[in-house]
Amino acid sequence: MYAVRPIPRRLLPDKVEVCAPDGRGGYEEARTIRHVRFERTQRACDEEHRSADAGGGVIFIDARASDGAFEIATGSRILVDGQSLYATEVKRLCTANGSNHHWEVSVS
């Protein structure tokens, strides 16, 4: 059986700062994760004063290639590209042998 390779760093150009919920209504101190990928999404909006929502997307964090990688808790505040977002869903993707390969964090 072969090992699954990490996501190449050239595909992970971004960095994020993550503030996890502290369980008391606030947030812990920010932790930085380097070498991640932020895929931005934006949807049309039918509100009278704007034509699109504030945006969101998916952050890809590789378990081995991303410096400072950890599993982000849902509800964490994430600063990426100068925009403050919240983790709405976290998917952990594993290899065939059960080890963690990467996380996909949906943010809005």
Short mmCIF file of N, CA and C in Angstrom, two decimals:
data_model
loop_
_atom_site.label_atom_id
_atom_site.label_comp_id
_atom_site.label_asym_id
_atom_site.label_seq_id
_atom_site.Cartn_x
_atom_site.Cartn_y
_atom_site.Cartn_z
N MET A 1 0.84 -1.18 0.00
CA MET A 1 0.00 0.00 0.00
C MET A 1 0.88 1.24 0.00
N TYR A 2 0.51 2.26 -0.74
CA TYR A 2 1.29 3.49 -0.82
C TYR A 2 0.72 4.54 0.11
N ALA A 3 1.56 5.47 0.50
CA ALA A 3 1.13 6.57 1.37
C ALA A 3 0.54 7.69 0.52
N VAL A 4 -0.47 8.34 1.02
CA VAL A 4 -1.06 9.48 0.32
C VAL A 4 -0.17 10.69 0.60
N ARG A 5 0.22 11.35 -0.47
CA ARG A 5 1.11 12.49 -0.34
C ARG A 5 0.35 13.72 0.17
N PRO A 6 1.06 14.61 0.86
CA PRO A 6 0.41 15.85 1.29
C PRO A 6 0.07 16.72 0.08
N ILE A 7 -0.81 17.68 0.31
CA ILE A 7 -1.12 18.66 -0.73
C ILE A 7 0.16 19.46 -0.98
N PRO A 8 0.58 19.64 -2.23
CA PRO A 8 1.80 20.40 -2.51
C PRO A 8 1.71 21.84 -1.98
N ARG A 9 2.79 22.32 -1.39
CA ARG A 9 2.79 23.66 -0.80
C ARG A 9 2.51 24.76 -1.82
N ARG A 10 2.86 24.53 -3.07
CA ARG A 10 2.60 25.56 -4.09
C ARG A 10 1.09 25.79 -4.26
N LEU A 11 0.28 24.83 -3.82
CA LEU A 11 -1.17 24.96 -3.90
C LEU A 11 -1.76 25.50 -2.59
N LEU A 12 -0.90 25.82 -1.63
CA LEU A 12 -1.33 26.31 -0.32
C LEU A 12 -0.71 27.68 -0.05
N PRO A 13 -1.16 28.73 -0.77
CA PRO A 13 -0.49 30.03 -0.69
C PRO A 13 -0.95 30.95 0.45
N ASP A 14 -1.98 30.57 1.17
CA ASP A 14 -2.58 31.48 2.14
C ASP A 14 -2.19 31.14 3.57
N LYS A 15 -2.54 32.05 4.47
CA LYS A 15 -2.42 31.79 5.91
C LYS A 15 -3.68 32.27 6.59
N VAL A 16 -4.00 31.67 7.73
CA VAL A 16 -5.18 32.07 8.49
C VAL A 16 -4.79 32.24 9.95
N GLU A 17 -5.57 33.05 10.65
CA GLU A 17 -5.47 33.16 12.10
C GLU A 17 -6.78 32.66 12.66
N VAL A 18 -6.71 31.74 13.61
CA VAL A 18 -7.88 31.06 14.14
C VAL A 18 -8.04 31.37 15.62
N CYS A 19 -9.22 31.84 16.00
CA CYS A 19 -9.57 32.06 17.40
C CYS A 19 -10.69 31.08 17.74
N ALA A 20 -10.36 30.04 18.49
CA ALA A 20 -11.34 29.02 18.86
C ALA A 20 -12.21 29.53 20.00
N PRO A 21 -13.47 29.07 20.07
CA PRO A 21 -14.33 29.44 21.20
C PRO A 21 -13.70 28.96 22.51
N ASP A 22 -13.79 29.78 23.57
CA ASP A 22 -13.19 29.41 24.85
C ASP A 22 -14.16 28.71 25.80
N GLY A 23 -15.41 28.54 25.37
CA GLY A 23 -16.40 27.87 26.22
C GLY A 23 -17.07 28.79 27.23
N ARG A 24 -16.66 30.06 27.29
CA ARG A 24 -17.25 31.02 28.22
C ARG A 24 -17.87 32.21 27.49
N GLY A 25 -18.11 32.04 26.18
CA GLY A 25 -18.71 33.11 25.40
C GLY A 25 -17.70 33.99 24.68
N GLY A 26 -16.43 33.70 24.84
CA GLY A 26 -15.38 34.48 24.17
C GLY A 26 -14.55 33.58 23.28
N TYR A 27 -13.35 34.05 22.98
CA TYR A 27 -12.46 33.31 22.10
C TYR A 27 -11.08 33.23 22.71
N GLU A 28 -10.38 32.14 22.38
CA GLU A 28 -8.99 31.97 22.80
C GLU A 28 -8.11 32.88 21.96
N GLU A 29 -6.85 32.98 22.35
CA GLU A 29 -5.88 33.76 21.59
C GLU A 29 -5.69 33.14 20.20
N ALA A 30 -5.43 34.00 19.23
CA ALA A 30 -5.29 33.55 17.83
C ALA A 30 -4.09 32.63 17.65
N ARG A 31 -4.30 31.60 16.83
CA ARG A 31 -3.24 30.69 16.40
C ARG A 31 -3.13 30.78 14.89
N THR A 32 -1.92 30.86 14.38
CA THR A 32 -1.69 31.01 12.94
C THR A 32 -1.43 29.66 12.30
N ILE A 33 -2.04 29.44 11.14
CA ILE A 33 -1.77 28.27 10.31
C ILE A 33 -1.31 28.79 8.96
N ARG A 34 -0.11 28.41 8.56
CA ARG A 34 0.45 28.82 7.27
C ARG A 34 0.35 27.68 6.27
N HIS A 35 0.37 28.05 5.00
CA HIS A 35 0.30 27.08 3.90
C HIS A 35 -1.05 26.38 3.89
N VAL A 36 -2.10 27.18 3.75
CA VAL A 36 -3.46 26.69 3.57
C VAL A 36 -3.97 27.26 2.24
N ARG A 37 -5.14 26.81 1.82
CA ARG A 37 -5.75 27.35 0.60
C ARG A 37 -7.16 27.83 0.93
N PHE A 38 -7.45 29.07 0.56
CA PHE A 38 -8.78 29.64 0.75
C PHE A 38 -9.44 29.77 -0.61
N GLU A 39 -10.50 29.00 -0.82
CA GLU A 39 -11.30 29.07 -2.05
C GLU A 39 -12.54 29.89 -1.73
N ARG A 40 -12.57 31.11 -2.23
CA ARG A 40 -13.66 32.05 -1.92
C ARG A 40 -14.91 31.74 -2.74
N THR A 41 -16.07 31.91 -2.12
CA THR A 41 -17.34 31.82 -2.82
C THR A 41 -18.16 33.07 -2.48
N GLN A 42 -19.03 33.43 -3.37
CA GLN A 42 -19.94 34.54 -3.13
C GLN A 42 -21.23 34.25 -3.89
N ARG A 43 -22.35 34.55 -3.28
CA ARG A 43 -23.64 34.26 -3.89
C ARG A 43 -24.41 35.55 -4.15
N ALA A 44 -25.22 35.51 -5.19
CA ALA A 44 -26.10 36.64 -5.47
C ALA A 44 -27.11 36.75 -4.35
N CYS A 45 -27.53 37.96 -4.09
CA CYS A 45 -28.45 38.23 -2.99
C CYS A 45 -29.58 39.11 -3.52
N ASP A 46 -30.80 38.85 -3.09
CA ASP A 46 -31.92 39.64 -3.60
C ASP A 46 -32.34 40.76 -2.64
N GLU A 47 -31.44 41.13 -1.73
CA GLU A 47 -31.76 42.25 -0.84
C GLU A 47 -31.72 43.56 -1.61
N GLU A 48 -32.50 44.50 -1.17
CA GLU A 48 -32.67 45.77 -1.87
C GLU A 48 -31.38 46.59 -1.99
N HIS A 49 -30.52 46.55 -0.96
CA HIS A 49 -29.36 47.43 -0.92
C HIS A 49 -28.04 46.78 -1.31
N ARG A 50 -28.05 45.51 -1.68
CA ARG A 50 -26.81 44.87 -2.12
C ARG A 50 -27.13 43.75 -3.10
N SER A 51 -26.16 43.45 -3.93
CA SER A 51 -26.39 42.44 -4.97
C SER A 51 -25.72 41.11 -4.65
N ALA A 52 -24.86 41.07 -3.61
CA ALA A 52 -24.18 39.82 -3.25
C ALA A 52 -24.00 39.75 -1.75
N ASP A 53 -23.87 38.52 -1.22
CA ASP A 53 -23.63 38.37 0.21
C ASP A 53 -22.17 38.72 0.52
N ALA A 54 -21.81 38.68 1.78
CA ALA A 54 -20.46 39.05 2.21
C ALA A 54 -19.41 38.04 1.78
N GLY A 55 -19.84 36.87 1.37
CA GLY A 55 -18.90 35.87 0.89
C GLY A 55 -18.52 34.87 1.97
N GLY A 56 -17.83 33.88 1.56
CA GLY A 56 -17.37 32.81 2.43
C GLY A 56 -16.50 31.92 1.60
N GLY A 57 -16.50 30.65 1.90
CA GLY A 57 -15.72 29.73 1.09
C GLY A 57 -15.31 28.51 1.86
N VAL A 58 -14.23 27.89 1.39
CA VAL A 58 -13.67 26.69 2.01
C VAL A 58 -12.18 26.90 2.20
N ILE A 59 -11.69 26.54 3.37
CA ILE A 59 -10.26 26.58 3.67
C ILE A 59 -9.77 25.14 3.72
N PHE A 60 -8.70 24.85 2.97
CA PHE A 60 -8.09 23.53 2.95
C PHE A 60 -6.83 23.58 3.80
N ILE A 61 -6.75 22.70 4.80
CA ILE A 61 -5.61 22.63 5.71
C ILE A 61 -5.04 21.23 5.63
N ASP A 62 -3.79 21.10 5.18
CA ASP A 62 -3.16 19.79 5.07
C ASP A 62 -2.54 19.41 6.41
N ALA A 63 -2.73 18.17 6.82
CA ALA A 63 -2.23 17.72 8.13
C ALA A 63 -0.71 17.77 8.21
N ARG A 64 -0.02 17.58 7.08
CA ARG A 64 1.45 17.57 7.10
C ARG A 64 2.08 18.81 6.49
N ALA A 65 1.50 19.36 5.44
CA ALA A 65 2.13 20.47 4.72
C ALA A 65 1.80 21.84 5.31
N SER A 66 0.73 21.96 6.07
CA SER A 66 0.34 23.25 6.65
C SER A 66 1.02 23.43 8.00
N ASP A 67 1.83 24.48 8.14
CA ASP A 67 2.53 24.76 9.40
C ASP A 67 1.53 25.20 10.46
N GLY A 68 1.55 24.55 11.62
CA GLY A 68 0.65 24.89 12.72
C GLY A 68 -0.72 24.27 12.59
N ALA A 69 -0.87 23.27 11.71
CA ALA A 69 -2.19 22.66 11.45
C ALA A 69 -2.78 22.02 12.69
N PHE A 70 -4.07 22.21 12.86
CA PHE A 70 -4.85 21.54 13.90
C PHE A 70 -6.30 21.51 13.45
N GLU A 71 -7.11 20.68 14.10
CA GLU A 71 -8.52 20.59 13.73
C GLU A 71 -9.27 21.78 14.34
N ILE A 72 -9.80 22.61 13.48
CA ILE A 72 -10.50 23.82 13.90
C ILE A 72 -11.89 23.44 14.39
N ALA A 73 -12.31 24.04 15.49
CA ALA A 73 -13.65 23.79 16.03
C ALA A 73 -14.69 24.61 15.27
N THR A 74 -15.84 24.01 15.03
CA THR A 74 -16.96 24.75 14.44
C THR A 74 -17.28 25.94 15.35
N GLY A 75 -17.52 27.08 14.76
CA GLY A 75 -17.79 28.29 15.54
C GLY A 75 -16.56 29.15 15.77
N SER A 76 -15.38 28.66 15.36
CA SER A 76 -14.16 29.45 15.50
C SER A 76 -14.23 30.66 14.59
N ARG A 77 -13.60 31.74 15.05
CA ARG A 77 -13.47 32.94 14.23
C ARG A 77 -12.16 32.83 13.46
N ILE A 78 -12.21 33.07 12.15
CA ILE A 78 -11.03 32.89 11.30
C ILE A 78 -10.79 34.17 10.52
N LEU A 79 -9.57 34.67 10.58
CA LEU A 79 -9.18 35.83 9.80
C LEU A 79 -8.38 35.35 8.60
N VAL A 80 -8.88 35.63 7.40
CA VAL A 80 -8.20 35.24 6.16
C VAL A 80 -8.35 36.38 5.16
N ASP A 81 -7.24 36.75 4.54
CA ASP A 81 -7.24 37.84 3.55
C ASP A 81 -7.90 39.10 4.10
N GLY A 82 -7.70 39.41 5.37
CA GLY A 82 -8.26 40.61 5.97
C GLY A 82 -9.74 40.54 6.27
N GLN A 83 -10.36 39.38 6.08
CA GLN A 83 -11.79 39.21 6.31
C GLN A 83 -12.00 38.28 7.50
N SER A 84 -12.87 38.67 8.41
CA SER A 84 -13.20 37.85 9.56
C SER A 84 -14.41 36.97 9.22
N LEU A 85 -14.22 35.66 9.34
CA LEU A 85 -15.26 34.69 9.00
C LEU A 85 -15.44 33.73 10.16
N TYR A 86 -16.48 32.89 10.08
CA TYR A 86 -16.74 31.88 11.10
C TYR A 86 -16.76 30.50 10.47
N ALA A 87 -16.17 29.53 11.17
CA ALA A 87 -16.19 28.15 10.70
C ALA A 87 -17.59 27.59 10.92
N THR A 88 -18.26 27.23 9.83
CA THR A 88 -19.63 26.72 9.92
C THR A 88 -19.68 25.20 9.82
N GLU A 89 -18.65 24.60 9.23
CA GLU A 89 -18.59 23.14 9.10
C GLU A 89 -17.13 22.74 8.94
N VAL A 90 -16.74 21.65 9.59
CA VAL A 90 -15.36 21.15 9.49
C VAL A 90 -15.43 19.69 9.09
N LYS A 91 -14.79 19.35 7.96
CA LYS A 91 -14.73 17.96 7.50
C LYS A 91 -13.30 17.48 7.62
N ARG A 92 -13.12 16.35 8.27
CA ARG A 92 -11.80 15.72 8.39
C ARG A 92 -11.74 14.61 7.35
N LEU A 93 -10.77 14.65 6.46
CA LEU A 93 -10.63 13.64 5.42
C LEU A 93 -9.41 12.77 5.73
N CYS A 94 -9.64 11.47 5.77
CA CYS A 94 -8.61 10.52 6.18
C CYS A 94 -8.15 9.67 5.00
N THR A 95 -6.98 9.09 5.14
CA THR A 95 -6.45 8.15 4.14
C THR A 95 -7.09 6.79 4.37
N ALA A 96 -6.78 5.84 3.50
CA ALA A 96 -7.35 4.49 3.62
C ALA A 96 -6.95 3.80 4.93
N ASN A 97 -5.79 4.16 5.48
CA ASN A 97 -5.37 3.53 6.74
C ASN A 97 -5.89 4.28 7.97
N GLY A 98 -6.70 5.32 7.75
CA GLY A 98 -7.34 6.02 8.86
C GLY A 98 -6.60 7.23 9.39
N SER A 99 -5.41 7.53 8.85
CA SER A 99 -4.70 8.71 9.33
C SER A 99 -5.27 9.96 8.65
N ASN A 100 -5.17 11.08 9.34
CA ASN A 100 -5.72 12.33 8.84
C ASN A 100 -4.90 12.83 7.65
N HIS A 101 -5.57 13.19 6.56
CA HIS A 101 -4.88 13.76 5.40
C HIS A 101 -5.04 15.28 5.38
N HIS A 102 -6.29 15.77 5.45
CA HIS A 102 -6.52 17.21 5.48
C HIS A 102 -7.91 17.51 6.03
N TRP A 103 -8.13 18.81 6.30
CA TRP A 103 -9.43 19.30 6.74
C TRP A 103 -9.97 20.24 5.68
N GLU A 104 -11.28 20.25 5.52
CA GLU A 104 -11.97 21.22 4.69
C GLU A 104 -12.90 21.99 5.61
N VAL A 105 -12.63 23.27 5.77
CA VAL A 105 -13.37 24.11 6.71
C VAL A 105 -14.25 25.08 5.92
N SER A 106 -15.56 24.92 6.02
CA SER A 106 -16.48 25.86 5.38
C SER A 106 -16.61 27.08 6.27
N VAL A 107 -16.50 28.26 5.65
CA VAL A 107 -16.57 29.51 6.40
C VAL A 107 -17.55 30.47 5.76
N SER A 108 -18.17 31.28 6.59
CA SER A 108 -19.05 32.33 6.08
C SER A 108 -19.04 33.52 7.04
#
